[in-house]
PDB file of C-alpha atoms in Angstrom:
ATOM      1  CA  UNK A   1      83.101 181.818  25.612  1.00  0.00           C
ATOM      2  CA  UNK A   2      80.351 184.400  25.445  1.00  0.00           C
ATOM      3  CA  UNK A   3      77.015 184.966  23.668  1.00  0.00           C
ATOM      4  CA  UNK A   4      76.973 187.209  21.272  1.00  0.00           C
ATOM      5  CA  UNK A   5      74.482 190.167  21.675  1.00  0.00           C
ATOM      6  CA  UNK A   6      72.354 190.723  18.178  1.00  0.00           C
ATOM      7  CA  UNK A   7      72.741 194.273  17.737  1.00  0.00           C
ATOM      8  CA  UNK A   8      72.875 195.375  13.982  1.00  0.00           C
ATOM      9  CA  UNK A   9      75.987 194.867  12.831  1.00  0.00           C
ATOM     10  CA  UNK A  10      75.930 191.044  14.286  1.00  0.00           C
ATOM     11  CA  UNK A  11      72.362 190.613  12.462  1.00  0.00           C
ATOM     12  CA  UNK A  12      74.251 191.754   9.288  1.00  0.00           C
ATOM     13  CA  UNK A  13      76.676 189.744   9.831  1.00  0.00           C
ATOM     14  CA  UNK A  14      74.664 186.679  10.442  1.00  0.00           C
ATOM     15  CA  UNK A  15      73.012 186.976   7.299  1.00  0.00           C
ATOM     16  CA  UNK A  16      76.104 187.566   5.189  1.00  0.00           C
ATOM     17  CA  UNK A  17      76.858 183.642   6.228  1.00  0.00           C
ATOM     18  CA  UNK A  18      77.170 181.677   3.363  1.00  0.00           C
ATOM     19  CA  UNK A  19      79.309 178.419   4.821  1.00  0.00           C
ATOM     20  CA  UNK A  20      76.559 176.008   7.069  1.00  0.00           C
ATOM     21  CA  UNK A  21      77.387 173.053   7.899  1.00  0.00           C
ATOM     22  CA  UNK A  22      74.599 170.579   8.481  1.00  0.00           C
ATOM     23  CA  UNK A  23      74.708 168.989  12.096  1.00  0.00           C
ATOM     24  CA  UNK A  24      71.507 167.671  12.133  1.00  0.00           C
ATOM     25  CA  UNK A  25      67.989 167.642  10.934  1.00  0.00           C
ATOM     26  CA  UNK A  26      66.981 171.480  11.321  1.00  0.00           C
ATOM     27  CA  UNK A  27      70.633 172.377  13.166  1.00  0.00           C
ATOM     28  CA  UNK A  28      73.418 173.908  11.429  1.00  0.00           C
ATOM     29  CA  UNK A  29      76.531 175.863  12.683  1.00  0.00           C
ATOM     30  CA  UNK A  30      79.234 177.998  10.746  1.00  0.00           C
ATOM     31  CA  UNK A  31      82.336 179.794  12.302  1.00  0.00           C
ATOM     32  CA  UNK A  32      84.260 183.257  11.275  1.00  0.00           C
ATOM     33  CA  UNK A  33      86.195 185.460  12.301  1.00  0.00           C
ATOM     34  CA  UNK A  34      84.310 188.931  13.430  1.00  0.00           C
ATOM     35  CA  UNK A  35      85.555 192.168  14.332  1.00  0.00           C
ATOM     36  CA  UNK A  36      83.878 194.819  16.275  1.00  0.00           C
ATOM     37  CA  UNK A  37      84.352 198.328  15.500  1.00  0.00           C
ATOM     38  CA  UNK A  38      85.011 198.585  19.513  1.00  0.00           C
ATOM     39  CA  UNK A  39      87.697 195.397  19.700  1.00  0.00           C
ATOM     40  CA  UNK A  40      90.849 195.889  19.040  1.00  0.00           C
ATOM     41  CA  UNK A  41      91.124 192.480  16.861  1.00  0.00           C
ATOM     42  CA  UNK A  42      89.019 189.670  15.316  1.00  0.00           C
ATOM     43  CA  UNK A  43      87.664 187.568  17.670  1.00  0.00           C
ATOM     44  CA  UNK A  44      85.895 183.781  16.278  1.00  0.00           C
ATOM     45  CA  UNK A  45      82.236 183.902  16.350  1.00  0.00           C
ATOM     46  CA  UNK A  46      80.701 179.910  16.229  1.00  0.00           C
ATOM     47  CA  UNK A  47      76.890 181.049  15.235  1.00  0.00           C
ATOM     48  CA  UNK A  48      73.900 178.129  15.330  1.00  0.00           C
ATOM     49  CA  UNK A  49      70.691 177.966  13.754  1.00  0.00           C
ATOM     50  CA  UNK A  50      67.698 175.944  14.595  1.00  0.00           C
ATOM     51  CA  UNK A  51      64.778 175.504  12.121  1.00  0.00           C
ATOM     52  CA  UNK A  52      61.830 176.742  14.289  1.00  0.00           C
ATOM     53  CA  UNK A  53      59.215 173.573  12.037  1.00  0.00           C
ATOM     54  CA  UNK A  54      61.772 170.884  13.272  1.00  0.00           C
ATOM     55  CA  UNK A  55      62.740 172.850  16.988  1.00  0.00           C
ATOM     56  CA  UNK A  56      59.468 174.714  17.699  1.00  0.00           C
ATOM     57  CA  UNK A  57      61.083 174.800  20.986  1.00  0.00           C
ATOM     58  CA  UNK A  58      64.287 176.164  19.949  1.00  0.00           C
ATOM     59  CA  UNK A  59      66.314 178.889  21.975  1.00  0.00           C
ATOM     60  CA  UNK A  60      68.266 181.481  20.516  1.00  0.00           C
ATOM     61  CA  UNK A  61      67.234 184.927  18.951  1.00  0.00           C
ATOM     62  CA  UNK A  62      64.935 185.779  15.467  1.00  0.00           C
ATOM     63  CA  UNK A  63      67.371 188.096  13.606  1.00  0.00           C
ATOM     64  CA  UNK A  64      64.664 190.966  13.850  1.00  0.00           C
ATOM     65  CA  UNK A  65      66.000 193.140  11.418  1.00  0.00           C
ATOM     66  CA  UNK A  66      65.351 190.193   8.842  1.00  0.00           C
ATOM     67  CA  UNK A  67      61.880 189.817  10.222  1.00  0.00           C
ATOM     68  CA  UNK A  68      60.136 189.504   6.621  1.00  0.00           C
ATOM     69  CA  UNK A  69      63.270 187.322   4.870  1.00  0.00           C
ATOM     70  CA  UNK A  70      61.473 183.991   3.806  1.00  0.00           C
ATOM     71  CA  UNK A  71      64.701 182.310   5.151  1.00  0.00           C
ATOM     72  CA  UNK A  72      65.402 184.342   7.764  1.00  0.00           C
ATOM     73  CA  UNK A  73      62.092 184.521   9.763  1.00  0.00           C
ATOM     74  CA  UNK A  74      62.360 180.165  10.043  1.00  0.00           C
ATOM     75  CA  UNK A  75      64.959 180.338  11.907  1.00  0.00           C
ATOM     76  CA  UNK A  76      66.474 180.796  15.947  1.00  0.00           C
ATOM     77  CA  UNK A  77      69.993 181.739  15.770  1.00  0.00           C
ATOM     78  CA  UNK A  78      72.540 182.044  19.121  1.00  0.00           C
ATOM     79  CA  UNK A  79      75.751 183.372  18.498  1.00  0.00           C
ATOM     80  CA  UNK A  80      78.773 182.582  20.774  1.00  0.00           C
ATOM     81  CA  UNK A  81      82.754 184.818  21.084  1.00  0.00           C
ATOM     82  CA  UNK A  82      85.206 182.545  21.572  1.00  0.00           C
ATOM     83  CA  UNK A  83      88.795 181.840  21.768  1.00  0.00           C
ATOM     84  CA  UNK A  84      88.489 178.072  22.334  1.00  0.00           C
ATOM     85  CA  UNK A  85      90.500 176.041  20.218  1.00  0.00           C
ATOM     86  CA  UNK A  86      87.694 173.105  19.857  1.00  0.00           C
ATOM     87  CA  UNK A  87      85.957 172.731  16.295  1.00  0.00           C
ATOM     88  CA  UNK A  88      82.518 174.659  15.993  1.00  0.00           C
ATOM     89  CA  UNK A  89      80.529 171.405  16.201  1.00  0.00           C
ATOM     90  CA  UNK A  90      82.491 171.098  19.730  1.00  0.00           C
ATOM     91  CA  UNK A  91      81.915 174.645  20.916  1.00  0.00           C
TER      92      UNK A  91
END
């Protein structure tokens, strides 16, 4: 497993994520496949964002393309490459 780094296209593709799944108050996590224009194949990207009013604390990255989106901006989002075969909530 590897963080992601937020270049463009993974900020893009961050946003484009429509399937959270709560895992607790402020934390949710969704999974999909993502493909590089350098890879060869999809790899699966497990992404997590923490609500910076509940986790003022919270590690991860702003998306800072998305720096003025009212949902956006709330948020601190790490992004992770992996070929694990544990469920998202696991990873």
């Amino acid at each position: 497993m590897i963080a992601a780094r937020f270049n463009q296209p993974i900020q893009r593709f961050i946003v484009d994520q429509k399937g959270w799944l709560y895992l607790d108050e402020g934390i949710e996590i969704c999974e999909q496949e993502y493909t590089s224009k350098s890879w060869g194949k999809s790899r699966r990207m497990v992404i997590v964002r923490q609500r910076i009013k509940e986790h003022p604390q919270a590690t991860g990255r702003a998306l800072s393309l998305f720096a003025d989106d009212e949902v956006h901006r709330n948020y601190r989002y790490s992004a992770y490459i992996t070929n694990l075969k544990l469920s998202c909530t696991e990873v």
